[in-house]
Amino acid sequence: MVKPAERVSPFVRVAAAYSWRLLAIAALAVVVLWLIGQLLIVVIPVVVALLITRAVLRPTDWMTAHGVPASVAAALSVLALVALVSIAMVGVGASIVGELDALGETVSQGVDDVETWLVDESPFDISQQRLDELRSEAGARVASIVGSGGLVQSTAILGLEVVAGLLLSLIVAFFVLKDRTLIVDTLLRSARPQRRDDLRRVGERAWATLGGYLRGVALLGVVEAVIMASAVWLVGGGLVAAVAVITLFGAFVPIVGAIVAGVVAVLVTLVTAGPTAALIVAVVAVVVQQLDNDQLAPVIYGKSLQLHPLVILLGVAGGAALFGIVGAVLAVPVIAVAINSIDEWRSGTSGSETDGETFPVGGESPAVDG
């Protein structure tokens, strides 16, 4: 007599065995993502603090090597970063404000020109009356949103959350810089002794990957910002400083950020310098992106960060869907660190890329290059 289990195809049995295990893994992933979403106000500042720590680690180590106490060196590094960013933002903000008055008339004239083209020359059957109606409806909708107070309230809450998150990130970065050896030693002692070397090695690789990402994205962002701002300035466009800043920050959101920054540069040039200048800037934007993606990025980032564009695009989209703009910005470094950490864990060999910078990962091991 054939047993009931033997009547089931072996393929079905194997598929069923995989299915319930995959369902268990998916349920765990959902729970983890839900917990991260609930603790987002803590998780994001911690991740940002790690990025800050990685960015200012070298000057901190230089100061401690020259006799400056660890707490003083950490505080000076964090404060110097805050001062540098603040000076840059104030300078850019002042230049933008100085151009806003002159830009107001140009924007209005540009909108009128577009409306005239739509009515008189475009292939679309649109009347001036219909355009006036659309403009009135849009104005009424904006007025209702602003007048209800919802926009002001949500903006105020968002501003408070951003300020609180940045303060928490700076505080966490200070303590990580000051007590990083103690923190890592404590984490390693909580693991089984036979796993400590593996965890130390994975930490080295993750730290090196994070450093490579920060150096690469900053360098590429500066290159793109200089080229795009120069292009806008040479064709006679306005808001050059704003274009440079948007392009620089856009580099931190690969693919999507570059597209958005390029569109902004083209629109600004269209309004301030006309269609011919805007076309030139558009060509420059396309050439710069191709040059960076095909030539500069592989050299600057190195092998450890050569992610396929599809992985980057899906990661940015997934991060944005789960955690908004912050998720889109942090998606690529998190993916890069995760992939390289898993690769190091599976390989069982050391040899992470280094840059001569030391970061202690426990009293039992030498300093980590990264």
Short mmCIF file of C-alpha atoms in Angstrom, two decimals:
data_model
loop_
_atom_site.label_atom_id
_atom_site.label_comp_id
_atom_site.label_asym_id
_atom_site.label_seq_id
_atom_site.Cartn_x
_atom_site.Cartn_y
_atom_site.Cartn_z
CA MET A 1 0.00 0.00 0.00
CA VAL A 2 1.38 3.43 -0.99
CA LYS A 3 1.76 5.82 1.90
CA PRO A 4 -0.01 9.23 1.48
CA ALA A 5 3.32 11.06 1.64
CA GLU A 6 4.69 8.96 -1.21
CA ARG A 7 1.83 10.04 -3.47
CA VAL A 8 3.14 13.63 -3.39
CA SER A 9 5.64 14.55 -6.06
CA PRO A 10 9.20 15.04 -4.75
CA PHE A 11 9.22 18.46 -6.41
CA VAL A 12 6.09 19.46 -4.46
CA ARG A 13 7.62 18.22 -1.19
CA VAL A 14 10.81 20.20 -1.78
CA ALA A 15 8.85 23.28 -2.85
CA ALA A 16 6.67 23.04 0.27
CA ALA A 17 9.73 22.70 2.49
CA TYR A 18 11.28 25.79 0.95
CA SER A 19 7.98 27.67 1.02
CA TRP A 20 7.34 27.52 4.75
CA ARG A 21 10.95 28.43 5.45
CA LEU A 22 10.74 31.39 3.05
CA LEU A 23 7.47 32.44 4.68
CA ALA A 24 9.16 32.36 8.09
CA ILE A 25 12.05 34.47 6.76
CA ALA A 26 9.60 36.91 5.14
CA ALA A 27 7.64 37.21 8.40
CA LEU A 28 10.87 37.94 10.29
CA ALA A 29 11.84 40.58 7.70
CA VAL A 30 8.43 42.23 8.02
CA VAL A 31 8.74 42.31 11.81
CA VAL A 32 12.25 43.79 11.60
CA LEU A 33 11.14 46.47 9.13
CA TRP A 34 8.14 47.27 11.33
CA LEU A 35 10.38 47.66 14.37
CA ILE A 36 12.76 49.89 12.41
CA GLY A 37 9.78 52.00 11.32
CA GLN A 38 8.61 52.31 14.91
CA LEU A 39 12.11 53.26 16.09
CA LEU A 40 12.93 55.43 13.10
CA ILE A 41 13.51 58.46 15.30
CA VAL A 42 16.39 56.53 16.91
CA VAL A 43 17.61 54.39 14.00
CA ILE A 44 18.15 57.26 11.56
CA PRO A 45 20.19 59.42 13.96
CA VAL A 46 22.37 56.41 14.79
CA VAL A 47 23.03 55.70 11.09
CA VAL A 48 23.75 59.39 10.46
CA ALA A 49 26.05 59.40 13.50
CA LEU A 50 28.05 56.52 12.00
CA LEU A 51 28.40 58.48 8.76
CA ILE A 52 29.56 61.55 10.71
CA THR A 53 31.99 59.42 12.70
CA ARG A 54 33.45 57.95 9.54
CA ALA A 55 33.78 61.39 7.97
CA VAL A 56 35.66 63.04 10.87
CA LEU A 57 37.58 60.02 12.15
CA ARG A 58 40.89 60.96 10.55
CA PRO A 59 41.20 64.46 12.09
CA THR A 60 40.10 63.02 15.44
CA ASP A 61 42.82 60.37 15.33
CA TRP A 62 45.37 62.98 14.25
CA MET A 63 44.56 65.16 17.26
CA THR A 64 44.66 62.26 19.72
CA ALA A 65 47.99 61.13 18.25
CA HIS A 66 49.36 64.61 19.04
CA GLY A 67 48.33 64.54 22.69
CA VAL A 68 44.81 66.00 22.58
CA PRO A 69 42.44 64.17 24.97
CA ALA A 70 39.97 61.87 23.23
CA SER A 71 36.89 63.78 24.44
CA VAL A 72 38.32 67.13 23.35
CA ALA A 73 39.36 65.76 19.94
CA ALA A 74 35.92 64.25 19.37
CA ALA A 75 34.17 67.47 20.35
CA LEU A 76 36.42 69.62 18.16
CA SER A 77 35.89 67.34 15.14
CA VAL A 78 32.11 67.37 15.48
CA LEU A 79 31.98 71.13 16.05
CA ALA A 80 34.28 71.75 13.09
CA LEU A 81 31.99 69.72 10.84
CA VAL A 82 28.94 71.63 12.08
CA ALA A 83 30.71 74.96 11.53
CA LEU A 84 31.83 74.00 8.03
CA VAL A 85 28.35 72.89 6.96
CA SER A 86 26.74 75.95 8.56
CA ILE A 87 29.11 78.37 6.80
CA ALA A 88 28.48 76.66 3.46
CA MET A 89 24.69 76.75 3.90
CA VAL A 90 24.70 80.40 5.01
CA GLY A 91 26.84 81.40 2.06
CA VAL A 92 24.67 79.54 -0.42
CA GLY A 93 21.50 80.85 1.20
CA ALA A 94 22.74 84.43 0.98
CA SER A 95 23.56 84.05 -2.71
CA ILE A 96 20.13 82.55 -3.41
CA VAL A 97 18.30 85.30 -1.53
CA GLY A 98 20.29 87.90 -3.46
CA GLU A 99 19.03 86.48 -6.74
CA LEU A 100 15.40 85.80 -5.76
CA ASP A 101 14.19 89.35 -6.37
CA ALA A 102 15.65 89.44 -9.85
CA LEU A 103 14.33 85.94 -10.49
CA GLY A 104 10.72 86.74 -9.63
CA GLU A 105 10.05 88.77 -12.76
CA THR A 106 11.91 86.27 -14.92
CA VAL A 107 9.88 83.34 -13.59
CA SER A 108 6.63 85.19 -14.22
CA GLN A 109 7.74 86.08 -17.75
CA GLY A 110 8.81 82.49 -18.34
CA VAL A 111 5.41 81.18 -17.28
CA ASP A 112 3.69 83.67 -19.57
CA ASP A 113 5.92 82.59 -22.47
CA VAL A 114 5.08 78.94 -21.89
CA GLU A 115 1.38 79.75 -21.81
CA THR A 116 1.65 81.71 -25.06
CA TRP A 117 3.43 78.81 -26.73
CA LEU A 118 0.80 76.34 -25.51
CA VAL A 119 -2.04 78.47 -26.88
CA ASP A 120 -0.56 79.73 -30.16
CA GLU A 121 2.11 77.27 -31.30
CA SER A 122 1.84 73.94 -29.51
CA PRO A 123 0.12 70.92 -31.15
CA PHE A 124 -2.24 70.73 -28.17
CA ASP A 125 -5.74 72.19 -28.38
CA ILE A 126 -5.61 74.41 -25.30
CA SER A 127 -7.30 77.78 -25.00
CA GLN A 128 -6.21 80.75 -22.94
CA GLN A 129 -9.45 80.53 -20.99
CA ARG A 130 -8.72 76.95 -19.98
CA LEU A 131 -5.19 77.90 -18.84
CA ASP A 132 -6.59 80.75 -16.76
CA GLU A 133 -9.04 78.32 -15.15
CA LEU A 134 -6.25 75.85 -14.34
CA ARG A 135 -4.13 78.60 -12.82
CA SER A 136 -7.06 79.80 -10.69
CA GLU A 137 -7.81 76.26 -9.50
CA ALA A 138 -4.18 75.67 -8.58
CA GLY A 139 -4.01 78.98 -6.72
CA ALA A 140 -7.19 78.22 -4.83
CA ARG A 141 -5.95 74.78 -3.84
CA VAL A 142 -2.62 76.14 -2.57
CA ALA A 143 -4.43 78.90 -0.69
CA SER A 144 -6.74 76.37 0.96
CA ILE A 145 -3.82 74.20 2.07
CA VAL A 146 -1.88 77.12 3.47
CA GLY A 147 -4.94 78.75 4.95
CA SER A 148 -6.01 75.60 6.80
CA GLY A 149 -2.80 75.65 8.81
CA GLY A 150 -2.07 72.01 8.03
CA LEU A 151 0.94 72.80 5.90
CA VAL A 152 2.41 75.17 8.48
CA GLN A 153 1.82 72.71 11.30
CA SER A 154 3.30 69.74 9.44
CA THR A 155 6.30 71.81 8.34
CA ALA A 156 6.91 72.94 11.92
CA ILE A 157 6.72 69.37 13.23
CA LEU A 158 9.05 68.15 10.50
CA GLY A 159 11.51 70.94 11.29
CA LEU A 160 11.52 70.05 14.98
CA GLU A 161 12.06 66.37 14.18
CA VAL A 162 14.96 67.18 11.87
CA VAL A 163 16.62 69.43 14.46
CA ALA A 164 16.14 66.86 17.22
CA GLY A 165 17.47 64.08 14.98
CA LEU A 166 20.55 66.09 14.04
CA LEU A 167 21.30 66.92 17.68
CA LEU A 168 20.96 63.26 18.63
CA SER A 169 23.23 62.27 15.71
CA LEU A 170 25.91 64.73 16.81
CA ILE A 171 25.76 63.52 20.41
CA VAL A 172 25.96 59.86 19.35
CA ALA A 173 28.84 60.67 16.97
CA PHE A 174 30.72 62.39 19.82
CA PHE A 175 30.45 59.36 22.11
CA VAL A 176 31.32 56.90 19.34
CA LEU A 177 34.44 58.92 18.49
CA LYS A 178 35.43 59.20 22.14
CA ASP A 179 34.67 55.64 23.30
CA ARG A 180 34.75 53.60 20.09
CA THR A 181 37.32 51.10 21.41
CA LEU A 182 35.25 50.44 24.54
CA ILE A 183 32.04 50.15 22.52
CA VAL A 184 33.49 47.64 20.05
CA ASP A 185 35.18 45.63 22.82
CA THR A 186 31.86 45.37 24.63
CA LEU A 187 30.07 44.21 21.49
CA LEU A 188 32.74 41.60 20.76
CA ARG A 189 32.65 40.25 24.32
CA SER A 190 28.93 39.61 23.94
CA ALA A 191 29.63 37.17 21.07
CA ARG A 192 30.93 33.63 21.38
CA PRO A 193 34.76 33.48 21.49
CA GLN A 194 35.00 31.39 18.32
CA ARG A 195 33.00 34.02 16.41
CA ARG A 196 34.89 37.11 17.54
CA ASP A 197 37.55 36.99 14.86
CA ASP A 198 34.89 36.62 12.16
CA LEU A 199 32.86 39.51 13.55
CA ARG A 200 35.99 41.65 13.83
CA ARG A 201 36.84 40.91 10.20
CA VAL A 202 33.30 41.71 9.04
CA GLY A 203 33.41 44.96 10.98
CA GLU A 204 36.65 45.93 9.28
CA ARG A 205 35.16 45.28 5.85
CA ALA A 206 31.98 47.20 6.68
CA TRP A 207 33.98 50.15 8.02
CA ALA A 208 36.20 50.22 4.93
CA THR A 209 33.14 50.05 2.66
CA LEU A 210 31.49 52.95 4.45
CA GLY A 211 34.63 55.03 4.14
CA GLY A 212 34.92 54.25 0.43
CA TYR A 213 31.31 55.25 -0.12
CA LEU A 214 31.67 58.59 1.68
CA ARG A 215 34.87 59.52 -0.13
CA GLY A 216 33.47 58.46 -3.48
CA VAL A 217 30.10 60.17 -3.23
CA ALA A 218 31.66 63.39 -1.92
CA LEU A 219 34.26 63.51 -4.68
CA LEU A 220 31.77 62.70 -7.43
CA GLY A 221 29.32 65.24 -6.01
CA VAL A 222 31.95 67.97 -6.02
CA VAL A 223 32.99 67.16 -9.60
CA GLU A 224 29.39 67.17 -10.84
CA ALA A 225 28.53 70.33 -8.89
CA VAL A 226 31.50 72.26 -10.28
CA ILE A 227 30.81 71.21 -13.86
CA MET A 228 27.06 71.85 -13.76
CA ALA A 229 27.40 75.19 -11.96
CA SER A 230 30.08 76.26 -14.43
CA ALA A 231 27.86 75.28 -17.36
CA VAL A 232 24.92 77.28 -16.00
CA TRP A 233 27.16 80.28 -15.34
CA LEU A 234 28.82 80.17 -18.77
CA VAL A 235 25.49 80.17 -20.63
CA GLY A 236 24.26 83.11 -18.54
CA GLY A 237 21.92 81.27 -16.18
CA GLY A 238 21.07 82.33 -12.64
CA LEU A 239 21.01 80.67 -9.23
CA VAL A 240 24.40 79.10 -9.89
CA ALA A 241 25.07 78.45 -6.19
CA ALA A 242 21.71 76.73 -5.77
CA VAL A 243 22.39 74.49 -8.75
CA ALA A 244 25.78 73.54 -7.30
CA VAL A 245 24.33 72.67 -3.88
CA ILE A 246 21.43 70.66 -5.33
CA THR A 247 23.83 68.76 -7.59
CA LEU A 248 26.17 68.05 -4.67
CA PHE A 249 23.37 66.73 -2.45
CA GLY A 250 21.86 64.86 -5.39
CA ALA A 251 25.01 62.75 -5.58
CA PHE A 252 24.00 61.15 -2.27
CA VAL A 253 20.95 59.61 -3.99
CA PRO A 254 22.51 57.75 -6.94
CA ILE A 255 20.69 57.81 -10.31
CA VAL A 256 17.54 59.48 -8.96
CA GLY A 257 19.40 62.40 -7.37
CA ALA A 258 21.42 63.02 -10.53
CA ILE A 259 18.27 63.08 -12.65
CA VAL A 260 16.50 65.49 -10.31
CA ALA A 261 19.55 67.78 -10.09
CA GLY A 262 19.90 67.80 -13.87
CA VAL A 263 16.24 68.66 -14.37
CA VAL A 264 16.51 71.49 -11.83
CA ALA A 265 19.59 72.88 -13.58
CA VAL A 266 17.86 72.78 -16.96
CA LEU A 267 14.68 74.46 -15.63
CA VAL A 268 16.64 77.19 -13.87
CA THR A 269 18.60 77.87 -17.04
CA LEU A 270 15.42 77.84 -19.12
CA VAL A 271 13.85 80.50 -16.92
CA THR A 272 16.94 82.67 -16.52
CA ALA A 273 18.73 82.29 -19.86
CA GLY A 274 16.32 80.89 -22.43
CA PRO A 275 15.75 77.61 -24.30
CA THR A 276 19.08 77.50 -26.18
CA ALA A 277 21.08 77.81 -22.97
CA ALA A 278 18.84 75.21 -21.30
CA LEU A 279 19.50 72.77 -24.15
CA ILE A 280 23.26 73.24 -23.71
CA VAL A 281 22.99 72.57 -19.97
CA ALA A 282 20.89 69.46 -20.66
CA VAL A 283 23.58 68.10 -22.98
CA VAL A 284 26.26 68.84 -20.37
CA ALA A 285 24.21 67.05 -17.69
CA VAL A 286 23.85 63.91 -19.82
CA VAL A 287 27.57 63.88 -20.72
CA VAL A 288 28.63 64.40 -17.10
CA GLN A 289 26.43 61.56 -15.86
CA GLN A 290 27.74 59.17 -18.48
CA LEU A 291 31.33 60.16 -17.75
CA ASP A 292 30.89 59.72 -14.00
CA ASN A 293 29.03 56.41 -14.24
CA ASP A 294 31.31 54.80 -16.84
CA GLN A 295 34.73 56.29 -16.10
CA LEU A 296 35.03 58.00 -12.72
CA ALA A 297 32.77 55.96 -10.42
CA PRO A 298 34.53 52.58 -10.87
CA VAL A 299 37.91 54.19 -10.14
CA ILE A 300 36.78 56.36 -7.21
CA TYR A 301 34.57 53.81 -5.45
CA GLY A 302 36.71 50.74 -6.10
CA LYS A 303 35.59 47.16 -6.53
CA SER A 304 33.80 46.95 -3.19
CA LEU A 305 31.17 49.49 -4.27
CA GLN A 306 30.57 48.48 -7.88
CA LEU A 307 26.85 47.78 -7.50
CA HIS A 308 24.71 47.08 -10.53
CA PRO A 309 22.54 50.10 -11.48
CA LEU A 310 19.42 47.95 -11.10
CA VAL A 311 20.38 47.13 -7.51
CA ILE A 312 20.94 50.83 -6.81
CA LEU A 313 17.66 51.89 -8.43
CA LEU A 314 15.57 49.25 -6.65
CA GLY A 315 17.36 50.01 -3.37
CA VAL A 316 16.65 53.73 -3.63
CA ALA A 317 13.02 53.05 -4.57
CA GLY A 318 12.58 50.57 -1.73
CA GLY A 319 14.22 52.87 0.80
CA ALA A 320 12.02 55.77 -0.29
CA ALA A 321 8.87 53.63 -0.12
CA LEU A 322 9.69 52.38 3.39
CA PHE A 323 11.28 55.40 5.05
CA GLY A 324 10.79 58.39 2.74
CA ILE A 325 13.58 60.67 1.58
CA VAL A 326 15.89 59.51 4.39
CA GLY A 327 15.49 55.93 3.22
CA ALA A 328 16.37 56.96 -0.33
CA VAL A 329 19.55 58.72 0.85
CA LEU A 330 20.71 55.89 3.14
CA ALA A 331 19.70 52.98 0.91
CA VAL A 332 22.91 52.72 -1.12
CA PRO A 333 25.44 52.85 1.77
CA VAL A 334 23.35 50.37 3.75
CA ILE A 335 23.14 47.98 0.78
CA ALA A 336 26.85 48.34 0.03
CA VAL A 337 27.83 47.68 3.65
CA ALA A 338 25.44 44.71 3.89
CA ILE A 339 26.66 43.09 0.65
CA ASN A 340 30.34 43.49 1.53
CA SER A 341 29.79 42.28 5.10
CA ILE A 342 28.00 39.14 3.88
CA ASP A 343 30.74 38.56 1.31
CA GLU A 344 33.42 38.88 4.00
CA TRP A 345 31.54 36.54 6.34
CA ARG A 346 31.21 33.90 3.63
CA SER A 347 34.75 34.23 2.31
CA GLY A 348 36.40 33.64 5.65
CA THR A 349 39.43 35.68 4.54
CA SER A 350 40.61 39.17 5.42
CA GLY A 351 41.90 41.75 3.00
CA SER A 352 39.40 44.58 3.07
CA GLU A 353 40.32 47.72 1.20
CA THR A 354 42.07 50.24 3.42
CA ASP A 355 43.17 53.83 3.27
CA GLY A 356 45.73 53.96 6.06
CA GLU A 357 43.21 55.14 8.64
CA THR A 358 42.91 53.26 11.93
CA PHE A 359 39.81 52.32 13.80
CA PRO A 360 40.22 49.97 16.77
CA VAL A 361 37.80 47.06 16.87
CA GLY A 362 38.67 45.47 20.12
CA GLY A 363 41.57 45.13 22.45
CA GLU A 364 42.51 41.66 21.16
CA SER A 365 43.25 42.82 17.62
CA PRO A 366 45.47 45.33 15.87
CA ALA A 367 44.03 48.54 14.56
CA VAL A 368 41.79 48.24 11.57
CA ASP A 369 42.62 50.02 8.35
CA GLY A 370 39.64 51.58 6.80
#
